[in-house]
Coordinates of C-alpha atoms in Angstrom, one line a residue:
M23 CA 37.2 5.0 68.8
P24 CA 36.4 1.2 68.4
K25 CA 32.8 0.3 69.0
L26 CA 33.8 -2.9 70.7
I27 CA 37.1 -3.9 72.3
L28 CA 38.0 -7.5 72.9
R29 CA 41.2 -8.0 75.0
C30 CA 42.6 -11.5 75.6
N31 CA 45.2 -12.3 78.3
Y32 CA 46.0 -15.6 79.9
L33 CA 47.2 -17.0 83.3
K34 CA 49.7 -19.9 83.6
N35 CA 52.1 -20.9 86.3
A36 CA 52.3 -17.3 87.7
P37 CA 54.8 -17.2 90.5
P38 CA 53.1 -16.2 93.8
S39 CA 56.0 -13.9 94.5
H40 CA 55.1 -11.8 91.5
L41 CA 51.4 -11.5 92.4
E42 CA 49.4 -9.4 94.8
N43 CA 45.8 -9.4 96.0
F44 CA 44.0 -7.3 93.4
M45 CA 41.6 -5.6 95.8
T46 CA 44.4 -4.3 98.0
Y47 CA 46.3 -3.1 94.9
I48 CA 43.4 -1.4 93.3
G49 CA 42.3 0.2 96.5
T50 CA 45.6 1.6 97.6
R51 CA 47.6 2.5 94.5
D52 CA 48.1 6.2 94.1
G53 CA 45.9 7.9 91.5
V54 CA 43.1 5.4 91.2
E55 CA 40.7 6.7 93.9
K56 CA 37.3 7.8 92.7
V57 CA 37.3 11.6 92.4
E58 CA 34.6 13.8 93.9
S59 CA 32.2 15.4 91.5
T60 CA 33.5 18.9 92.5
T61 CA 37.0 18.0 91.2
A62 CA 36.0 15.6 88.4
N63 CA 36.5 18.0 85.6
L64 CA 39.8 19.5 86.9
P65 CA 43.1 18.6 85.1
P66 CA 44.6 15.3 86.2
T67 CA 46.9 15.4 89.2
A68 CA 50.6 14.9 88.9
R69 CA 50.3 11.5 90.5
Q70 CA 47.7 10.4 88.0
E71 CA 49.8 11.6 85.0
D72 CA 52.9 9.8 86.3
L73 CA 50.8 6.6 86.8
I74 CA 49.3 6.8 83.4
Q75 CA 52.8 7.1 81.8
D76 CA 53.9 4.1 83.9
I77 CA 50.9 2.1 82.8
L78 CA 51.5 2.9 79.1
R79 CA 55.1 1.9 79.4
K80 CA 54.5 -1.4 81.1
I81 CA 51.1 -2.5 79.6
H82 CA 51.7 -2.5 75.8
D83 CA 48.0 -2.3 74.7
A84 CA 46.7 0.0 77.4
G85 CA 46.5 2.8 74.9
R86 CA 43.8 0.9 72.9
I87 CA 41.1 0.7 75.5
H88 CA 38.0 2.9 75.5
E89 CA 39.0 4.8 78.6
Y90 CA 42.2 6.0 77.1
Y91 CA 40.4 7.5 74.1
D92 CA 38.2 9.3 76.6
Y93 CA 41.2 10.6 78.5
L94 CA 42.9 11.9 75.3
Q95 CA 39.7 13.8 74.3
R96 CA 39.1 15.2 77.8
P97 CA 42.1 14.9 80.1
T98 CA 40.3 15.3 83.4
R99 CA 40.7 13.7 86.8
E100 CA 37.6 11.7 86.3
N101 CA 38.8 10.3 83.0
A102 CA 42.3 9.7 84.3
S103 CA 40.8 7.7 87.2
E104 CA 38.6 5.7 84.9
F105 CA 41.5 4.8 82.6
I106 CA 43.9 3.8 85.5
T107 CA 41.2 1.6 87.1
Q108 CA 40.3 -0.1 83.8
A109 CA 43.9 -0.6 82.6
L110 CA 44.8 -2.3 85.9
E111 CA 41.6 -4.4 86.0
N112 CA 42.3 -5.6 82.4
N113 CA 45.7 -6.9 83.6
L114 CA 44.7 -8.9 86.6
D115 CA 46.8 -11.7 85.3
I116 CA 49.9 -9.8 86.4
I117 CA 48.6 -8.3 89.6
A118 CA 46.3 -10.9 91.1
K119 CA 46.3 -14.5 92.1
K120 CA 43.9 -16.7 90.1
K121 CA 41.7 -17.4 93.1
N122 CA 41.5 -13.7 94.0
Y123 CA 40.8 -13.0 90.4
M124 CA 37.6 -15.1 90.3
D125 CA 36.5 -13.7 93.7
Y126 CA 37.1 -10.1 92.4
L127 CA 35.1 -10.7 89.2
A128 CA 32.2 -12.1 91.2
N129 CA 32.1 -9.5 94.0
R130 CA 33.7 -6.3 92.9
P131 CA 31.7 -3.0 93.2
G132 CA 29.6 -2.5 90.1
V133 CA 29.1 -6.2 89.3
E134 CA 25.5 -7.1 88.5
R135 CA 24.6 -10.1 90.8
T136 CA 22.5 -13.0 89.7
G137 CA 22.3 -14.3 93.3
T138 CA 25.0 -14.1 96.0
H139 CA 27.6 -13.2 93.3
G140 CA 27.9 -12.0 89.7
L141 CA 29.3 -15.1 87.9
F142 CA 27.3 -16.8 85.2
S143 CA 28.0 -19.6 82.7
N144 CA 26.0 -22.2 80.7
E145 CA 22.3 -22.2 81.0
G146 CA 21.1 -24.2 84.0
E147 CA 24.6 -24.5 85.5
S148 CA 24.6 -23.8 89.2
I149 CA 27.7 -21.8 90.3
V150 CA 29.3 -22.0 93.7
L151 CA 31.9 -19.2 93.8
S152 CA 34.3 -20.9 96.2
R153 CA 34.4 -24.1 94.1
V154 CA 35.0 -22.1 90.9
A155 CA 37.7 -20.1 92.5
D156 CA 39.5 -23.3 93.7
E157 CA 39.1 -24.8 90.2
V158 CA 40.7 -21.9 88.5
A159 CA 43.4 -21.5 91.2
N160 CA 44.5 -25.1 90.9
H161 CA 44.2 -25.5 87.2
T162 CA 47.6 -26.5 85.7
G163 CA 46.8 -25.5 82.2
V164 CA 46.2 -22.1 80.6
V165 CA 43.3 -19.9 81.8
W166 CA 42.3 -17.1 79.4
T167 CA 41.0 -13.9 80.9
N168 CA 39.1 -11.8 78.3
V169 CA 37.4 -8.4 78.6
I170 CA 34.7 -7.3 76.1
S171 CA 34.0 -3.6 76.5
L172 CA 31.4 -1.3 75.0
Q173 CA 30.8 2.5 75.1
R174 CA 28.1 3.5 77.5
E175 CA 25.8 5.0 74.9
D176 CA 26.0 1.9 72.7
A177 CA 25.4 -0.5 75.7
E178 CA 22.3 1.4 76.7
R179 CA 21.0 1.8 73.2
L180 CA 21.4 -1.8 72.3
G181 CA 20.4 -3.3 75.6
Y182 CA 23.9 -4.5 76.7
D183 CA 23.7 -2.7 80.1
S184 CA 22.5 -5.7 81.9
A185 CA 23.9 -9.1 82.8
A186 CA 21.0 -10.9 81.3
Q187 CA 21.7 -9.7 77.8
W188 CA 25.4 -10.6 78.0
Q189 CA 24.5 -14.0 79.4
A190 CA 22.2 -14.6 76.5
L191 CA 24.8 -13.6 74.0
L192 CA 27.6 -15.7 75.5
Q193 CA 25.5 -18.7 76.0
S194 CA 24.4 -18.5 72.3
R195 CA 28.0 -18.3 71.2
V196 CA 29.7 -21.2 73.1
E197 CA 30.7 -22.9 69.8
L198 CA 32.7 -19.7 69.0
L199 CA 34.8 -20.3 72.1
C200 CA 35.3 -24.0 71.1
E201 CA 36.4 -23.2 67.6
N202 CA 38.8 -20.4 68.3
Y203 CA 40.3 -21.7 71.6
K204 CA 40.6 -25.2 70.0
I205 CA 38.9 -26.8 72.9
D206 CA 36.5 -29.8 72.7
S207 CA 33.0 -28.8 73.8
R208 CA 33.1 -31.6 76.4
N209 CA 36.1 -30.0 78.1
L210 CA 35.2 -26.3 77.8
K211 CA 34.7 -24.3 80.9
W212 CA 33.8 -20.7 80.9
Y213 CA 32.6 -18.1 83.4
A214 CA 31.6 -14.5 83.0
A215 CA 30.6 -11.5 85.1
F216 CA 29.1 -8.2 83.9
H217 CA 30.5 -4.9 85.3
N218 CA 28.2 -2.0 84.8
E219 CA 30.8 0.7 84.7
S220 CA 29.7 4.3 84.2
H221 CA 31.8 5.0 81.2
H222 CA 32.3 1.6 79.5
P223 CA 30.2 -1.4 80.6
H224 CA 32.1 -4.6 80.1
V225 CA 32.1 -8.3 80.7
H226 CA 34.9 -10.4 82.0
L227 CA 35.1 -13.8 80.3
V228 CA 37.2 -16.6 81.8
V229 CA 37.9 -19.6 79.5
Y230 CA 39.8 -22.9 80.0
S231 CA 39.8 -26.6 79.3
T232 CA 39.4 -29.3 81.9
K233 CA 42.1 -31.0 79.9
P234 CA 45.2 -29.0 80.9
S235 CA 47.1 -29.6 77.6
E236 CA 44.3 -28.6 75.4
G237 CA 43.6 -25.2 73.9
Y238 CA 45.4 -22.3 72.2
L239 CA 44.4 -19.0 70.8
T240 CA 45.8 -17.2 67.7
K241 CA 45.6 -13.6 66.6
K242 CA 43.2 -14.8 63.9
G243 CA 41.0 -16.4 66.5
I244 CA 40.9 -13.2 68.5
E245 CA 39.9 -11.2 65.5
T246 CA 37.2 -13.8 64.5
M247 CA 35.7 -13.6 68.0
R248 CA 35.8 -9.8 68.1
S249 CA 34.1 -9.7 64.7
A250 CA 31.4 -12.2 65.7
Y251 CA 30.6 -10.5 69.0
A252 CA 30.5 -7.1 67.3
H253 CA 28.2 -8.4 64.5
D254 CA 25.8 -9.9 67.1
I255 CA 25.8 -6.8 69.3
F256 CA 25.6 -4.2 66.4
R257 CA 23.5 -6.3 64.1
Q258 CA 21.0 -3.5 63.8
E259 CA 23.7 -1.4 62.2
F260 CA 24.7 -3.9 59.6
M261 CA 22.4 -4.3 56.6
S262 CA 22.8 -7.0 54.0
I263 CA 20.8 -6.7 50.9
Y264 CA 19.6 -10.1 49.9
E265 CA 15.9 -9.4 49.0
P266 CA 15.1 -8.3 45.4
I267 CA 15.2 -4.5 45.0
G268 CA 13.7 -2.8 42.0
G269 CA 15.4 0.1 40.4
C270 CA 14.4 3.7 40.3
I271 CA 11.6 4.4 37.8
A272 CA 12.1 8.2 37.8
C273 CA 8.5 8.9 39.1
L274 CA 9.8 11.9 41.1
K275 CA 7.4 11.1 43.9
C276 CA 10.2 11.2 46.4
G277 CA 10.2 15.0 46.1
E278 CA 6.7 15.0 47.4
K279 CA 6.9 12.1 50.0
G280 CA 10.3 12.8 51.3
C281 CA 11.2 9.1 50.7
C282 CA 11.1 6.6 48.0
V283 CA 7.6 5.7 46.8
F284 CA 8.5 2.0 47.2
D285 CA 8.5 1.3 50.9
D286 CA 11.2 -1.4 51.3
T287 CA 14.8 -1.8 52.5
V288 CA 15.8 1.5 50.9
N289 CA 13.5 3.6 53.2
R290 CA 14.4 1.6 56.3
F291 CA 18.1 2.2 55.7
R292 CA 17.5 5.9 55.0
E293 CA 15.8 6.3 58.4
K294 CA 18.8 4.7 60.1
A295 CA 21.2 6.9 58.1
Y296 CA 20.1 10.0 60.0
E297 CA 21.6 8.5 63.2
A298 CA 24.8 7.3 61.6
D299 CA 28.2 9.1 61.8
G300 CA 29.7 7.4 58.8
F301 CA 29.2 4.7 56.2
V302 CA 30.9 1.8 54.6
F303 CA 29.2 0.4 51.5
G304 CA 30.4 -2.9 50.0
S305 CA 29.7 -5.0 47.0
P306 CA 31.1 -8.0 45.2
V307 CA 31.8 -7.7 41.5
H308 CA 29.1 -8.9 39.2
Y309 CA 29.9 -8.6 35.5
A310 CA 32.5 -5.8 36.0
G311 CA 30.2 -3.7 38.2
A312 CA 28.3 -3.6 41.5
T313 CA 25.6 -6.2 42.0
G314 CA 22.2 -5.4 40.5
N315 CA 20.7 -5.2 44.0
M316 CA 23.4 -2.8 45.2
T317 CA 23.1 -0.6 42.2
A318 CA 19.3 -0.3 42.6
F319 CA 19.7 0.3 46.3
M320 CA 22.2 3.0 45.9
D321 CA 20.4 4.8 43.1
R322 CA 17.1 5.0 44.9
L323 CA 18.7 5.7 48.3
F324 CA 20.8 8.7 47.4
Y325 CA 18.4 10.1 44.8
S326 CA 15.3 10.0 47.0
E327 CA 17.2 11.5 50.0
L328 CA 18.6 14.3 47.9
R329 CA 15.4 15.1 46.2
G330 CA 13.1 14.6 49.2
N331 CA 15.2 16.0 52.1
G332 CA 18.1 18.0 50.6
N333 CA 20.6 15.3 51.5
K334 CA 20.4 15.8 55.3
A335 CA 21.0 12.1 56.1
F336 CA 24.4 12.0 54.3
Y337 CA 25.8 15.5 54.2
M338 CA 29.4 15.7 55.3
K339 CA 29.4 12.2 56.8
P340 CA 32.5 10.1 55.9
A341 CA 32.0 7.2 53.5
A342 CA 34.0 4.4 52.0
A343 CA 33.4 1.8 49.4
V344 CA 34.8 -1.8 49.7
V345 CA 34.8 -4.2 46.8
S346 CA 35.6 -7.9 46.6
A347 CA 36.2 -10.0 43.5
R348 CA 37.5 -13.4 42.5
R349 CA 39.6 -11.9 39.7
A350 CA 38.8 -8.6 38.0
G351 CA 36.4 -5.7 37.8
T352 CA 37.3 -4.2 41.2
T353 CA 38.4 -0.8 40.1
V354 CA 35.3 -0.2 37.9
T355 CA 33.1 -1.2 40.8
F356 CA 35.0 0.9 43.3
D357 CA 34.7 3.9 41.0
Q358 CA 31.0 3.3 40.6
L359 CA 30.3 3.3 44.4
N360 CA 32.5 6.3 45.0
K361 CA 30.4 8.4 42.6
Y362 CA 27.4 8.3 45.0
F363 CA 29.5 9.9 47.7
T364 CA 31.1 12.6 45.6
I365 CA 27.7 13.8 44.4
Q366 CA 26.3 14.0 48.0
E367 CA 29.0 16.1 49.6
M368 CA 30.4 13.2 51.6
P369 CA 34.1 13.1 52.5
V370 CA 35.6 9.9 50.9
V371 CA 37.8 7.9 53.2
S372 CA 40.7 6.1 51.5
S373 CA 43.5 3.6 52.2
R374 CA 47.0 3.0 50.8
Y375 CA 45.4 1.2 47.8
W376 CA 41.9 1.1 46.3
N377 CA 39.6 -0.6 48.8
M378 CA 39.5 -4.1 47.3
I379 CA 40.1 -7.6 48.4
H380 CA 40.3 -10.8 46.3
G381 CA 38.9 -14.3 46.8
A382 CA 35.9 -16.5 45.8
N383 CA 34.9 -16.8 49.5
A384 CA 35.8 -15.5 53.0
E385 CA 38.5 -18.1 53.6
Q386 CA 40.3 -17.2 50.3
A387 CA 40.0 -13.5 51.1
R388 CA 41.8 -14.0 54.4
Q389 CA 44.8 -15.1 52.3
D390 CA 45.0 -11.8 50.5
A391 CA 47.6 -10.2 52.7
E392 CA 47.6 -6.9 50.8
G393 CA 43.8 -6.7 50.8
L394 CA 43.7 -7.3 54.5
Y395 CA 46.3 -4.6 55.0
T396 CA 44.3 -2.2 52.8
M397 CA 41.2 -2.9 55.0
R398 CA 43.1 -2.3 58.3
V399 CA 44.4 1.0 57.0
L400 CA 40.9 2.0 55.8
G401 CA 39.4 1.1 59.2
R402 CA 42.0 3.2 61.1
N403 CA 41.5 6.1 58.7
M404 CA 37.7 6.0 59.1
A405 CA 38.0 5.9 62.9
Y406 CA 40.3 8.9 62.7
M407 CA 37.8 10.8 60.6
L408 CA 35.0 10.1 63.0
R409 CA 37.0 11.2 66.0
C410 CA 37.9 14.4 64.2
K411 CA 34.2 15.1 63.5
E412 CA 33.4 14.4 67.1
V413 CA 36.1 16.8 68.4
A414 CA 34.9 19.4 65.9
R415 CA 31.4 19.1 67.1
K416 CA 32.5 19.4 70.8
V417 CA 34.5 22.6 70.2
G418 CA 31.8 24.2 68.1
V419 CA 33.1 23.9 64.5
E420 CA 30.1 24.3 62.3
L421 CA 29.5 22.4 59.1
P422 CA 29.8 24.4 55.9
E423 CA 26.5 26.1 55.0
Q424 CA 24.7 24.3 52.1
E425 CA 24.1 26.3 49.0
T426 CA 20.9 26.0 47.0
P427 CA 21.7 23.6 44.1
V428 CA 21.8 24.9 40.6
F429 CA 20.7 22.5 37.8
T430 CA 21.2 22.9 34.1
N431 CA 21.2 20.6 31.1
F432 CA 23.0 20.6 27.8
I433 CA 20.2 22.0 25.6
R434 CA 18.9 25.0 27.5

């Protein structure tokens, strides 16, 4: 399932006759009550199943939230309740008045309070909830209502299970809102609240301009923000190789040490690889091949792990290579990177074309429609492979037993 989900809705001129108080709705609607621990793992009730189908019909993207993935993997009453609650909460723009919406975000059960309520904004800004609620309710322009959601294990591991961490992230990324919502920084207003849900902690982010006619958000803008937030949150899991890396000198010391004799980025990555479920390795084309840094990195990484630890870090973990170029050399580089996977017993994840994209910089690459399509398909296929591995692990499907390698050469 996706590591991070960013969902963007908006409120504008919503007729009061079509809106209800969210708290009443969420508290009385059949099928959304919290289940007791004694029945949590039972199959969902008929009312829950009916409501889930109703939600999927009426809310077009409800099937993409974390809770729905959980429900598909384990269709229990608890997971059904979590999905129903979150799907409705994500669509407050169609079931709550704007004033009620702000009050709900600030005071709902599970919100982490920073005082008398849970709202926060720019550093040093004092927030009076009643005033904010009135501002939003009476705003004549567009009010965007965003939800940024993480999986519980990721939130705890990376420190995003507290309001303070989310506040620091959002305050450091105000320019991201200005750029993608097309709002002048002098007019930008944003408020957020962190909800520490048991399954998927998330933050609600409200954005609007004090100038009612200002601001709009495109699909490209949504993807840019999602990518930026994901990169900030999961920065420990991204590794860019900019420092000089020497090549393998065939000293064979990795067989004794269990790691490369040169203690640099290669060894740091190898340690992280044990915790990873899958890998994407990317390189631009330099002289019809992977960069010198990338080649040295891959040579030493895979050889030292195979010789020193029997390939435990990479065995049967899905991998994909991604290549970028201004003009040519992509297929050669793509083949070069794939050879590392196929010698380490790693399932290779593919797309509808070789995993390449063209452009001299990021902006040009965004114009490569086929390249972007190829990357989207690759991402979906990688996610599917990882889900299959997780399901196999849960039901007890064992990995194939590794056979002792046999080595020969051509002269004996």
